[in-house]
Amino acid sequence: MTGADSPKYLQLYQLLKGQVQQGIFQTGEYLPSEHQLCQEHGLTRTTVRHALDELIRDGFIVKEQGKGSRVRERGKSLNLLNVKGFSEAAGPDVQTHYLTPIRPGSWPESFRLPVGQGPCLQFERIRSVAGQPVMLEKNWFPDLLSPQPIASDFMEDSFFKTLSGRYLIEVTGSKQSLQAVTADARLMKLLMVPAGTPLIHIHVVFYTSQPDFNLYGELYCHTDPYPIGNTYLRP
Amino acid sequence: MTGADSPKYLQLYQLLKGQVQQGIFQTGEYLPSEHQLCQEHGLTRTTVRHALDELIRDGFIVKEQGKGSRVRERGKSLNLLNVKGFSEAAGPDVQTHYLTPIRPGSWPESFRLPVGQGPCLQFERIRSVAGQPVMLEKNWFPDLLSPQPIASDFMEDSFFKTLSGRYLIEVTGSKQSLQAVTADARLMKLLMVPAGTPLIHIHVVFYTSQPDFNLYGELYCHTDPYPIGNTYLRP
DNA sequence: TAGTGGTCTAGACCACCCT
DNA sequence: GGGTGGTCTAGACCACTAA
């Protein structure tokens, strides 16, 4: 994708990003200093700093003046309104039940956002916290990954972490549409809520660093036990 | 705040930012070229580009290779889940009805997010689209602005635009909490919805470029006519 | 005191856009 | 061809952090 003649700062950026994702640099660990990176790769500080700036923008590292550049906990910068919010908010007490495996399907109709084309995979799952179901989640994505992912391979049941760690695809943005609805019969049964319970219905598309690879999701959230949290802080 | 001995790139950043906010550079217009800015201010391109990078990060400008740096339509980069979403989605057909003027009040109790301290102003308003009320909105903010703002001075009924344009305060982040609820008697009346209508209840805090100046909001949204839109794209 | 990141200079060559 | 932004070099001095 990014050949040998891509800008040097991008090459260094991708090298370091890969090393962070593969755990060669662990969370909280310091990267080599800027001067050291200059010598190791035969670059000037301007170029090295440009690469590090990109890593900061993507939320991979933070800088500490007088100390160094430290690997940051992942996923903070794009914790928009997505599944991670639940996992992080509720800690380790999250269970995931797959209603369907990852399987060939077709793009959703009457989606409130523009939808993809071509072959498509889909899966549906329920997220529970402390045994209580809080979200029904249906997802679609293009059948372009190889090897084809299967749910049991998911890292921490997170599609995003799997994409990032195994396929080096980063989520770069998202568009969402939210509506309040009342649970129908199927939702009452799956989420174990009484009739008339208000839910938040979300349509979402996630854009990634790979063009033409967008993720689509349709969510129903029972927010009484756990409100949906959403934080955005400028990096 | 940022004195004469602040970094040169920050001084240039603030100068250009002010000129954009004051309309000296209009939306869609090109800024002076980087070389021109170098000469005008006696700086090198590194420094000028650093300033422009900050303006890009804040969503004030976009660069176009081979052409120039162009003033961007405001507010895109922080269009999280806020009032602007409604205004922008619905176009010019938005009305705002103030239930109360901006007046001294007290910080909300039982807010789902940490709340402010000290003297406080508040106001409550209803947003309608095409004559149909879609949102009840209550806001709190510290009584630190001078001159004290009044609702009739609001630029396009937007608190954010007023803060940015008149007080040079930028929103830098936000934290939100969403729940689905059912309309109670007051909401049924104010939003003109039947009993049992599901609404989205939002608690939100906006962080700004001025420390200790946070905005707090409590919203009830009727999403049947207009879903809540939310876009995030990495600058 | 030594090492780190933060800022800045004075150049250079390139790809892109428009005329 | 001339102007624009994109990349890069080879230095320099400073403020901050820790031993």
Short mmCIF file of C-alpha atoms (C1' of nucleotides) in Angstrom, two decimals:
data_model
loop_
_atom_site.label_atom_id
_atom_site.label_comp_id
_atom_site.label_asym_id
_atom_site.label_seq_id
_atom_site.Cartn_x
_atom_site.Cartn_y
_atom_site.Cartn_z
CA MET A 1 0.00 0.00 0.00
CA THR A 2 2.59 2.53 1.10
CA GLY A 3 5.62 1.62 -0.96
CA ALA A 4 9.27 2.22 -0.41
CA ASP A 5 9.08 5.67 -1.97
CA SER A 6 6.48 6.99 0.44
CA PRO A 7 7.61 9.88 2.62
CA LYS A 8 10.20 8.96 5.20
CA TYR A 9 8.11 10.27 8.06
CA LEU A 10 5.27 7.95 6.99
CA GLN A 11 7.63 4.98 6.80
CA LEU A 12 8.87 5.67 10.32
CA TYR A 13 5.31 6.25 11.48
CA GLN A 14 4.18 2.89 10.13
CA LEU A 15 7.20 1.12 11.54
CA LEU A 16 6.61 2.50 15.03
CA LYS A 17 2.85 2.00 14.80
CA GLY A 18 3.38 -1.64 13.88
CA GLN A 19 5.80 -2.11 16.76
CA VAL A 20 3.29 -0.64 19.17
CA GLN A 21 0.47 -2.78 17.82
CA GLN A 22 2.60 -5.91 17.99
CA GLY A 23 3.52 -5.18 21.57
CA ILE A 24 7.22 -4.65 20.88
CA PHE A 25 6.66 -1.38 22.71
CA GLN A 26 4.28 -2.04 25.58
CA THR A 27 1.67 0.31 26.98
CA GLY A 28 3.33 2.85 29.25
CA GLU A 29 6.78 2.13 27.88
CA TYR A 30 8.98 4.89 26.47
CA LEU A 31 9.92 4.90 22.81
CA PRO A 32 13.54 5.63 21.87
CA SER A 33 14.27 9.34 22.18
CA GLU A 34 13.96 11.58 19.17
CA HIS A 35 17.73 11.93 18.88
CA GLN A 36 18.10 8.18 19.04
CA LEU A 37 15.51 7.67 16.31
CA CYS A 38 17.36 10.24 14.20
CA GLN A 39 20.60 8.27 14.43
CA GLU A 40 19.01 4.85 14.00
CA HIS A 41 17.19 5.82 10.83
CA GLY A 42 19.43 8.53 9.44
CA LEU A 43 16.82 11.26 9.68
CA THR A 44 16.65 14.75 11.06
CA ARG A 45 14.56 15.71 14.04
CA THR A 46 12.03 17.49 11.84
CA THR A 47 11.23 14.21 10.10
CA VAL A 48 11.24 12.14 13.25
CA ARG A 49 8.98 14.63 15.00
CA HIS A 50 6.61 14.60 12.03
CA ALA A 51 6.28 10.83 12.41
CA LEU A 52 5.71 11.16 16.16
CA ASP A 53 3.12 13.88 15.57
CA GLU A 54 1.13 11.43 13.49
CA LEU A 55 1.35 8.82 16.22
CA ILE A 56 0.04 11.40 18.69
CA ARG A 57 -2.79 12.32 16.35
CA ASP A 58 -3.75 8.67 16.11
CA GLY A 59 -3.62 8.27 19.86
CA PHE A 60 -0.74 5.81 19.97
CA ILE A 61 1.66 7.85 22.09
CA VAL A 62 1.82 10.85 24.36
CA LYS A 63 4.82 13.07 24.86
CA GLU A 64 6.22 14.08 28.23
CA GLN A 65 8.56 17.01 28.17
CA GLY A 66 11.97 16.24 29.51
CA LYS A 67 11.16 12.53 29.72
CA GLY A 68 10.16 10.96 26.45
CA SER A 69 7.38 9.61 24.27
CA ARG A 70 5.27 7.00 25.97
CA VAL A 71 2.97 4.37 24.50
CA ARG A 72 -0.58 5.25 25.33
CA GLU A 73 -3.49 3.05 26.17
CA ARG A 74 -5.28 2.35 22.94
CA GLY A 75 -8.64 3.39 21.67
CA LYS A 76 -9.11 6.58 23.61
CA SER A 77 -9.04 8.92 20.68
CA LEU A 78 -11.87 7.32 18.79
CA ASN A 79 -14.07 6.31 21.67
CA LEU A 80 -16.99 8.03 20.08
CA LEU A 81 -20.21 6.38 20.85
CA ASN A 82 -19.30 2.87 20.08
CA VAL A 83 -19.08 -0.54 21.56
CA LYS A 84 -15.90 0.26 23.38
CA GLY A 85 -17.81 2.69 25.49
CA PHE A 86 -19.67 -0.18 27.03
CA SER A 87 -16.66 -2.40 27.51
CA GLU A 88 -14.63 0.33 29.08
CA ALA A 89 -17.44 1.70 31.21
CA ALA A 90 -18.39 -1.66 32.59
CA GLY A 91 -14.93 -3.09 33.03
CA PRO A 92 -14.23 -6.79 32.74
CA ASP A 93 -17.76 -7.85 33.57
CA VAL A 94 -18.88 -7.79 29.93
CA GLN A 95 -20.15 -10.89 28.18
CA THR A 96 -20.78 -11.27 24.48
CA HIS A 97 -23.25 -13.75 23.04
CA TYR A 98 -23.20 -14.33 19.31
CA LEU A 99 -26.65 -14.85 17.83
CA THR A 100 -25.01 -15.61 14.50
CA PRO A 101 -21.44 -16.39 13.45
CA ILE A 102 -19.65 -14.16 10.99
CA ARG A 103 -21.22 -15.25 7.74
CA PRO A 104 -21.97 -14.05 4.22
CA GLY A 105 -24.97 -11.77 4.10
CA SER A 106 -26.33 -8.81 2.28
CA TRP A 107 -26.11 -5.11 2.97
CA PRO A 108 -28.95 -3.77 5.09
CA GLU A 109 -31.92 -2.17 3.42
CA SER A 110 -33.53 1.00 4.72
CA PHE A 111 -30.37 1.97 6.53
CA ARG A 112 -30.40 5.61 7.52
CA LEU A 113 -26.91 6.13 6.14
CA PRO A 114 -25.32 5.39 2.75
CA VAL A 115 -24.39 1.73 2.63
CA GLY A 116 -21.65 -0.37 0.98
CA GLN A 117 -21.53 -2.53 -2.13
CA GLY A 118 -20.10 -5.87 -3.16
CA PRO A 119 -19.75 -9.07 -1.14
CA CYS A 120 -20.51 -8.63 2.50
CA LEU A 121 -20.12 -10.38 5.83
CA GLN A 122 -22.36 -9.85 8.84
CA PHE A 123 -22.85 -10.98 12.41
CA GLU A 124 -25.20 -10.25 15.26
CA ARG A 125 -24.45 -10.32 18.97
CA ILE A 126 -25.74 -9.31 22.36
CA ARG A 127 -23.62 -7.48 24.91
CA SER A 128 -24.37 -8.04 28.56
CA VAL A 129 -23.00 -6.49 31.72
CA ALA A 130 -23.19 -8.47 34.94
CA GLY A 131 -25.51 -10.91 33.25
CA GLN A 132 -27.93 -8.23 32.12
CA PRO A 133 -28.24 -7.69 28.36
CA VAL A 134 -27.73 -4.03 27.47
CA MET A 135 -27.23 -3.98 23.72
CA LEU A 136 -28.22 -5.80 20.56
CA GLU A 137 -25.72 -5.23 17.81
CA LYS A 138 -25.77 -6.13 14.12
CA ASN A 139 -22.74 -5.46 11.95
CA TRP A 140 -21.87 -5.52 8.28
CA PHE A 141 -18.50 -5.19 6.58
CA PRO A 142 -17.01 -5.90 3.14
CA ASP A 143 -15.73 -9.41 2.47
CA LEU A 144 -12.21 -8.20 1.72
CA LEU A 145 -10.17 -9.46 4.66
CA SER A 146 -7.83 -12.40 4.38
CA PRO A 147 -7.74 -14.55 6.25
CA GLN A 148 -11.45 -14.15 6.80
CA PRO A 149 -12.06 -13.32 10.46
CA ILE A 150 -14.11 -15.54 12.73
CA ALA A 151 -15.69 -14.36 15.94
CA SER A 152 -13.67 -16.67 18.17
CA ASP A 153 -10.52 -14.95 16.93
CA PHE A 154 -11.72 -11.54 18.04
CA MET A 155 -9.36 -9.84 20.42
CA GLU A 156 -11.35 -9.11 23.58
CA ASP A 157 -14.51 -9.45 21.48
CA SER A 158 -13.60 -6.16 19.85
CA PHE A 159 -13.86 -5.91 16.11
CA PHE A 160 -11.83 -2.70 16.12
CA LYS A 161 -8.96 -4.12 18.11
CA THR A 162 -8.94 -7.12 15.82
CA LEU A 163 -8.86 -4.95 12.72
CA SER A 164 -6.07 -2.85 14.14
CA GLY A 165 -3.99 -5.66 15.57
CA ARG A 166 -4.40 -8.31 12.89
CA TYR A 167 -5.10 -6.38 9.70
CA LEU A 168 -3.46 -3.03 10.49
CA ILE A 169 -6.67 -1.17 9.65
CA GLU A 170 -7.40 1.91 11.74
CA VAL A 171 -10.77 3.51 12.27
CA THR A 172 -10.44 7.12 11.17
CA GLY A 173 -13.96 8.45 11.59
CA SER A 174 -17.60 7.68 11.98
CA LYS A 175 -21.05 8.92 11.21
CA GLN A 176 -24.01 8.07 13.37
CA SER A 177 -27.73 8.55 13.55
CA LEU A 178 -29.63 8.13 16.80
CA GLN A 179 -33.30 7.70 17.53
CA ALA A 180 -35.29 6.87 20.62
CA VAL A 181 -37.63 3.92 20.06
CA THR A 182 -39.81 1.58 22.06
CA ALA A 183 -38.91 -2.08 22.35
CA ASP A 184 -40.80 -4.44 20.04
CA ALA A 185 -41.49 -8.10 20.78
CA ARG A 186 -38.10 -9.36 19.61
CA LEU A 187 -36.19 -6.70 21.50
CA MET A 188 -38.26 -7.31 24.64
CA LYS A 189 -37.25 -10.95 24.52
CA LEU A 190 -33.57 -10.52 23.60
CA LEU A 191 -32.88 -7.61 25.95
CA MET A 192 -35.25 -8.91 28.64
CA VAL A 193 -37.13 -5.65 29.07
CA PRO A 194 -40.82 -5.01 29.68
CA ALA A 195 -43.15 -3.59 27.06
CA GLY A 196 -42.82 0.12 26.48
CA THR A 197 -39.18 0.32 27.51
CA PRO A 198 -37.45 3.18 25.67
CA LEU A 199 -34.28 2.21 23.81
CA ILE A 200 -31.73 4.10 21.76
CA HIS A 201 -31.53 2.94 18.18
CA ILE A 202 -28.25 3.75 16.44
CA HIS A 203 -27.19 3.49 12.84
CA VAL A 204 -23.48 3.95 12.43
CA VAL A 205 -20.83 3.77 9.75
CA PHE A 206 -17.14 3.66 10.64
CA TYR A 207 -14.59 4.84 8.14
CA THR A 208 -11.14 3.28 8.13
CA SER A 209 -7.65 3.89 6.86
CA GLN A 210 -8.38 1.46 4.03
CA PRO A 211 -10.50 3.12 1.36
CA ASP A 212 -13.68 1.24 0.45
CA PHE A 213 -13.55 -0.59 3.77
CA ASN A 214 -16.34 0.81 5.92
CA LEU A 215 -18.07 -0.87 8.82
CA TYR A 216 -21.80 -0.59 9.30
CA GLY A 217 -23.67 -1.21 12.49
CA GLU A 218 -27.18 -1.15 13.82
CA LEU A 219 -27.52 -1.04 17.60
CA TYR A 220 -30.31 -1.15 20.13
CA CYS A 221 -29.22 0.03 23.56
CA HIS A 222 -31.00 -0.42 26.85
CA THR A 223 -29.67 2.61 28.69
CA ASP A 224 -31.44 2.30 32.03
CA PRO A 225 -28.73 0.18 33.65
CA TYR A 226 -25.82 1.81 31.80
CA PRO A 227 -26.09 5.16 30.01
CA ILE A 228 -24.12 5.56 26.81
CA GLY A 229 -20.95 7.48 27.52
CA ASN A 230 -19.14 9.51 24.94
CA THR A 231 -15.98 11.53 25.39
CA TYR A 232 -14.09 13.57 22.89
CA LEU A 233 -10.91 15.38 23.82
CA ARG A 234 -8.73 17.03 21.26
CA PRO A 235 -5.46 15.06 21.09
CA MET B 1 -3.12 34.92 28.74
CA THR B 2 -0.59 34.21 26.04
CA GLY B 3 1.93 36.98 26.45
CA ALA B 4 4.43 38.47 24.09
CA ASP B 5 6.98 35.79 24.96
CA SER B 6 4.81 32.90 23.94
CA PRO B 7 6.12 30.81 21.04
CA LYS B 8 6.06 32.57 17.70
CA TYR B 9 3.97 29.86 16.08
CA LEU B 10 1.32 30.38 18.76
CA GLN B 11 1.33 34.13 18.25
CA LEU B 12 0.80 33.69 14.52
CA TYR B 13 -1.83 31.04 15.18
CA GLN B 14 -3.78 33.37 17.44
CA LEU B 15 -3.43 36.27 15.03
CA LEU B 16 -4.80 34.25 12.12
CA LYS B 17 -7.47 32.62 14.25
CA GLY B 18 -8.68 36.03 15.36
CA GLN B 19 -8.73 37.28 11.78
CA VAL B 20 -10.78 34.29 10.71
CA GLN B 21 -13.21 34.72 13.60
CA GLN B 22 -13.60 38.41 12.92
CA GLY B 23 -14.33 37.75 9.28
CA ILE B 24 -11.21 39.46 7.96
CA PHE B 25 -10.69 36.18 6.14
CA GLN B 26 -14.07 34.95 4.95
CA THR B 27 -15.21 31.36 4.66
CA GLY B 28 -13.82 29.82 1.49
CA GLU B 29 -11.21 32.53 1.08
CA TYR B 30 -7.51 31.73 0.76
CA LEU B 31 -5.07 32.84 3.44
CA PRO B 32 -1.79 34.39 2.34
CA SER B 33 0.61 31.74 1.11
CA GLU B 34 3.12 30.23 3.48
CA HIS B 35 5.99 32.08 1.79
CA GLN B 36 4.07 35.33 2.09
CA LEU B 37 3.41 34.75 5.79
CA CYS B 38 7.11 34.03 6.24
CA GLN B 39 8.07 37.38 4.78
CA GLU B 40 5.33 39.38 6.48
CA HIS B 41 6.21 38.09 9.95
CA GLY B 42 9.90 37.35 9.57
CA LEU B 43 9.53 33.65 10.22
CA THR B 44 10.68 30.46 8.55
CA ARG B 45 8.32 28.04 6.89
CA THR B 46 8.72 25.56 9.73
CA THR B 47 7.23 28.05 12.14
CA VAL B 48 4.53 29.24 9.78
CA ARG B 49 3.54 25.67 9.00
CA HIS B 50 3.40 24.86 12.71
CA ALA B 51 0.90 27.68 13.16
CA LEU B 52 -1.16 26.49 10.19
CA ASP B 53 -1.10 22.93 11.52
CA GLU B 54 -2.77 24.17 14.69
CA LEU B 55 -5.41 25.99 12.67
CA ILE B 56 -6.08 22.76 10.77
CA ARG B 57 -6.30 20.82 14.02
CA ASP B 58 -8.86 23.31 15.29
CA GLY B 59 -10.84 23.07 12.08
CA PHE B 60 -10.31 26.67 10.97
CA ILE B 61 -8.62 25.99 7.65
CA VAL B 62 -7.98 23.24 5.14
CA LYS B 63 -4.98 23.00 2.87
CA GLU B 64 -5.17 22.40 -0.84
CA GLN B 65 -1.96 21.29 -2.44
CA GLY B 66 -0.76 23.60 -5.14
CA LYS B 67 -3.44 26.14 -4.33
CA GLY B 68 -3.37 27.42 -0.79
CA SER B 69 -4.89 27.35 2.68
CA ARG B 70 -8.59 28.03 2.66
CA VAL B 71 -10.86 29.15 5.49
CA ARG B 72 -13.17 26.32 6.38
CA GLU B 73 -16.78 26.43 7.41
CA ARG B 74 -16.75 26.53 11.17
CA GLY B 75 -17.75 23.96 13.70
CA LYS B 76 -17.29 20.81 11.68
CA SER B 77 -14.57 19.34 13.79
CA LEU B 78 -16.52 19.45 17.03
CA ASN B 79 -19.94 18.64 15.72
CA LEU B 80 -20.24 15.87 18.22
CA LEU B 81 -23.72 15.43 19.34
CA ASN B 82 -24.63 18.96 20.06
CA VAL B 83 -27.08 21.64 19.15
CA LYS B 84 -25.32 22.42 15.93
CA GLY B 85 -26.29 19.02 14.69
CA PHE B 86 -29.87 20.13 14.68
CA SER B 87 -29.29 23.52 13.14
CA GLU B 88 -27.12 22.13 10.40
CA ALA B 89 -29.29 19.13 9.69
CA ALA B 90 -32.45 21.14 9.42
CA GLY B 91 -31.07 24.16 7.62
CA PRO B 92 -32.49 27.63 8.14
CA ASP B 93 -35.89 26.43 9.26
CA VAL B 94 -34.91 26.33 12.93
CA GLN B 95 -36.65 28.44 15.54
CA THR B 96 -35.53 28.99 19.10
CA HIS B 97 -37.91 29.88 21.89
CA TYR B 98 -36.42 30.96 25.19
CA LEU B 99 -38.37 29.71 28.19
CA THR B 100 -36.10 31.78 30.42
CA PRO B 101 -33.59 34.54 29.74
CA ILE B 102 -29.96 34.10 30.67
CA ARG B 103 -30.10 34.62 34.43
CA PRO B 104 -28.29 33.78 37.64
CA GLY B 105 -29.02 30.28 38.80
CA SER B 106 -27.45 27.37 40.59
CA TRP B 107 -25.58 24.37 39.32
CA PRO B 108 -27.79 21.37 38.62
CA GLU B 109 -28.16 18.67 41.22
CA SER B 110 -28.10 14.98 40.37
CA PHE B 111 -26.25 15.66 37.14
CA ARG B 112 -24.73 12.51 35.75
CA LEU B 113 -21.40 14.23 35.20
CA PRO B 114 -19.11 16.24 37.51
CA VAL B 115 -20.44 19.75 37.76
CA GLY B 116 -18.96 23.23 38.20
CA GLN B 117 -18.60 25.57 41.16
CA GLY B 118 -18.99 29.26 41.89
CA PRO B 119 -21.48 31.77 40.48
CA CYS B 120 -23.48 30.42 37.59
CA LEU B 121 -25.75 31.54 34.80
CA GLN B 122 -28.42 29.41 33.18
CA PHE B 123 -31.06 29.48 30.48
CA GLU B 124 -33.63 27.15 29.01
CA ARG B 125 -34.91 27.04 25.46
CA ILE B 126 -36.84 24.97 22.98
CA ARG B 127 -35.59 24.25 19.49
CA SER B 128 -38.15 23.73 16.76
CA VAL B 129 -37.85 22.71 13.14
CA ALA B 130 -40.60 23.73 10.74
CA GLY B 131 -42.74 24.70 13.70
CA GLN B 132 -42.37 21.34 15.41
CA PRO B 133 -40.49 21.31 18.73
CA VAL B 134 -37.71 18.76 18.68
CA MET B 135 -35.55 19.59 21.68
CA LEU B 136 -35.73 21.01 25.18
CA GLU B 137 -32.40 22.35 26.28
CA LYS B 138 -31.19 23.64 29.64
CA ASN B 139 -27.72 25.11 29.98
CA TRP B 140 -25.42 26.22 32.77
CA PHE B 141 -22.13 28.07 32.58
CA PRO B 142 -19.87 30.02 34.97
CA ASP B 143 -20.62 33.70 35.47
CA LEU B 144 -17.19 34.76 34.28
CA LEU B 145 -17.86 36.49 30.96
CA SER B 146 -17.74 40.19 30.53
CA PRO B 147 -19.77 41.71 29.20
CA GLN B 148 -22.34 39.27 30.44
CA PRO B 149 -24.04 37.67 27.43
CA ILE B 150 -27.75 37.99 26.77
CA ALA B 151 -29.72 35.67 24.56
CA SER B 152 -30.66 38.32 22.03
CA ASP B 153 -26.96 38.84 21.31
CA PHE B 154 -26.44 35.19 20.40
CA MET B 155 -25.00 34.74 16.97
CA GLU B 156 -27.45 32.55 15.05
CA ASP B 157 -28.80 31.42 18.42
CA SER B 158 -25.58 29.48 18.90
CA PHE B 159 -23.86 29.72 22.24
CA PHE B 160 -20.70 28.21 20.77
CA LYS B 161 -20.46 30.65 17.92
CA THR B 162 -21.03 33.49 20.34
CA LEU B 163 -18.30 32.23 22.68
CA SER B 164 -15.89 31.84 19.79
CA GLY B 165 -16.70 35.04 17.99
CA ARG B 166 -17.18 37.41 20.92
CA TYR B 167 -15.09 35.95 23.72
CA LEU B 168 -12.48 33.99 21.74
CA ILE B 169 -13.25 30.85 23.71
CA GLU B 170 -13.04 27.58 21.79
CA VAL B 171 -14.70 24.32 22.68
CA THR B 172 -11.95 21.72 22.90
CA GLY B 173 -13.82 18.62 23.99
CA SER B 174 -16.93 17.17 25.49
CA LYS B 175 -18.24 14.37 27.61
CA GLN B 176 -21.77 13.09 27.26
CA SER B 177 -24.12 10.62 28.80
CA LEU B 178 -27.21 9.41 26.91
CA GLN B 179 -30.29 7.62 28.11
CA ALA B 180 -33.59 6.72 26.50
CA VAL B 181 -36.55 7.92 28.54
CA THR B 182 -40.28 8.30 28.22
CA ALA B 183 -41.85 11.75 28.10
CA ASP B 184 -43.35 12.99 31.36
CA ALA B 185 -46.20 15.50 31.62
CA ARG B 186 -44.01 18.59 31.23
CA LEU B 187 -42.15 17.17 28.27
CA MET B 188 -45.38 16.03 26.62
CA LYS B 189 -46.63 19.57 26.82
CA LEU B 190 -43.46 21.40 25.82
CA LEU B 191 -42.49 19.06 23.00
CA MET B 192 -46.10 18.41 22.00
CA VAL B 193 -45.80 14.63 21.98
CA PRO B 194 -48.25 11.95 23.12
CA ALA B 195 -47.80 9.91 26.27
CA GLY B 196 -45.25 7.15 26.04
CA THR B 197 -43.12 8.85 23.39
CA PRO B 198 -39.50 7.76 23.72
CA LEU B 199 -36.98 10.59 23.98
CA ILE B 200 -33.22 10.77 24.25
CA HIS B 201 -32.03 12.40 27.46
CA ILE B 202 -28.53 13.81 27.27
CA HIS B 203 -26.22 15.17 29.92
CA VAL B 204 -23.25 16.91 28.46
CA VAL B 205 -20.25 18.93 29.56
CA PHE B 206 -18.21 20.94 27.07
CA TYR B 207 -14.61 21.77 27.84
CA THR B 208 -13.12 24.96 26.46
CA SER B 209 -9.80 26.60 25.81
CA GLN B 210 -10.30 28.62 28.99
CA PRO B 211 -9.58 26.51 32.05
CA ASP B 212 -12.36 26.45 34.64
CA PHE B 213 -14.86 27.48 31.98
CA ASN B 214 -17.00 24.46 31.21
CA LEU B 215 -20.49 24.43 29.78
CA TYR B 216 -23.12 22.05 31.08
CA GLY B 217 -26.26 21.02 29.28
CA GLU B 218 -29.26 18.82 29.80
CA LEU B 219 -31.22 17.97 26.66
CA TYR B 220 -34.38 16.10 25.82
CA CYS B 221 -34.62 15.22 22.15
CA HIS B 222 -37.65 14.08 20.21
CA THR B 223 -35.92 12.05 17.52
CA ASP B 224 -38.90 10.79 15.50
CA PRO B 225 -38.98 13.77 13.16
CA TYR B 226 -35.20 14.34 13.12
CA PRO B 227 -32.68 11.74 14.25
CA ILE B 228 -29.59 13.00 16.04
CA GLY B 229 -26.70 13.08 13.63
CA ASN B 230 -23.10 12.80 14.72
CA THR B 231 -20.03 12.84 12.52
CA TYR B 232 -16.43 12.59 13.48
CA LEU B 233 -13.69 12.72 10.90
CA ARG B 234 -10.07 12.97 11.86
CA PRO B 235 -8.81 16.40 10.76
"C1'" DT C 1 24.67 17.72 34.84
"C1'" DA C 2 23.08 15.02 31.09
"C1'" DG C 3 19.21 13.76 28.49
"C1'" DT C 4 14.70 14.78 26.85
"C1'" DG C 5 11.30 17.19 24.17
"C1'" DG C 6 9.97 22.36 22.43
"C1'" DT C 7 11.11 25.88 19.35
"C1'" DC C 8 13.40 28.03 15.45
"C1'" DT C 9 16.52 29.22 11.49
"C1'" DA C 10 18.02 29.10 6.46
"C1'" DG C 11 18.11 26.92 3.24
"C1'" DA C 12 16.76 22.87 -0.53
"C1'" DC C 13 14.10 19.87 -3.87
"C1'" DC C 14 9.75 17.96 -5.13
"C1'" DA C 15 4.71 17.27 -6.74
"C1'" DC C 16 0.70 19.58 -7.71
"C1'" DC C 17 -2.25 23.28 -9.79
"C1'" DC C 18 -3.25 26.84 -12.96
"C1'" DT C 19 -2.37 29.72 -16.87
"C1'" DG D 1 6.44 28.60 -16.00
"C1'" DG D 2 5.42 30.39 -11.73
"C1'" DG D 3 3.21 29.80 -7.45
"C1'" DT D 4 1.54 26.68 -3.96
"C1'" DG D 5 1.95 23.30 -0.38
"C1'" DG D 6 4.80 18.64 0.93
"C1'" DT D 7 9.03 16.95 2.41
"C1'" DC D 8 13.68 17.13 4.26
"C1'" DT D 9 18.42 18.55 5.86
"C1'" DA D 10 21.83 20.31 9.44
"C1'" DG D 11 22.26 22.63 12.49
"C1'" DA D 12 21.02 25.83 17.04
"C1'" DC D 13 19.24 27.31 21.69
"C1'" DC D 14 15.87 26.66 25.24
"C1'" DA D 15 12.88 24.57 29.19
"C1'" DC D 16 11.93 20.69 31.59
"C1'" DT D 17 13.09 16.25 34.18
"C1'" DA D 18 15.76 13.25 36.79
"C1'" DA D 19 19.85 11.49 39.07
#
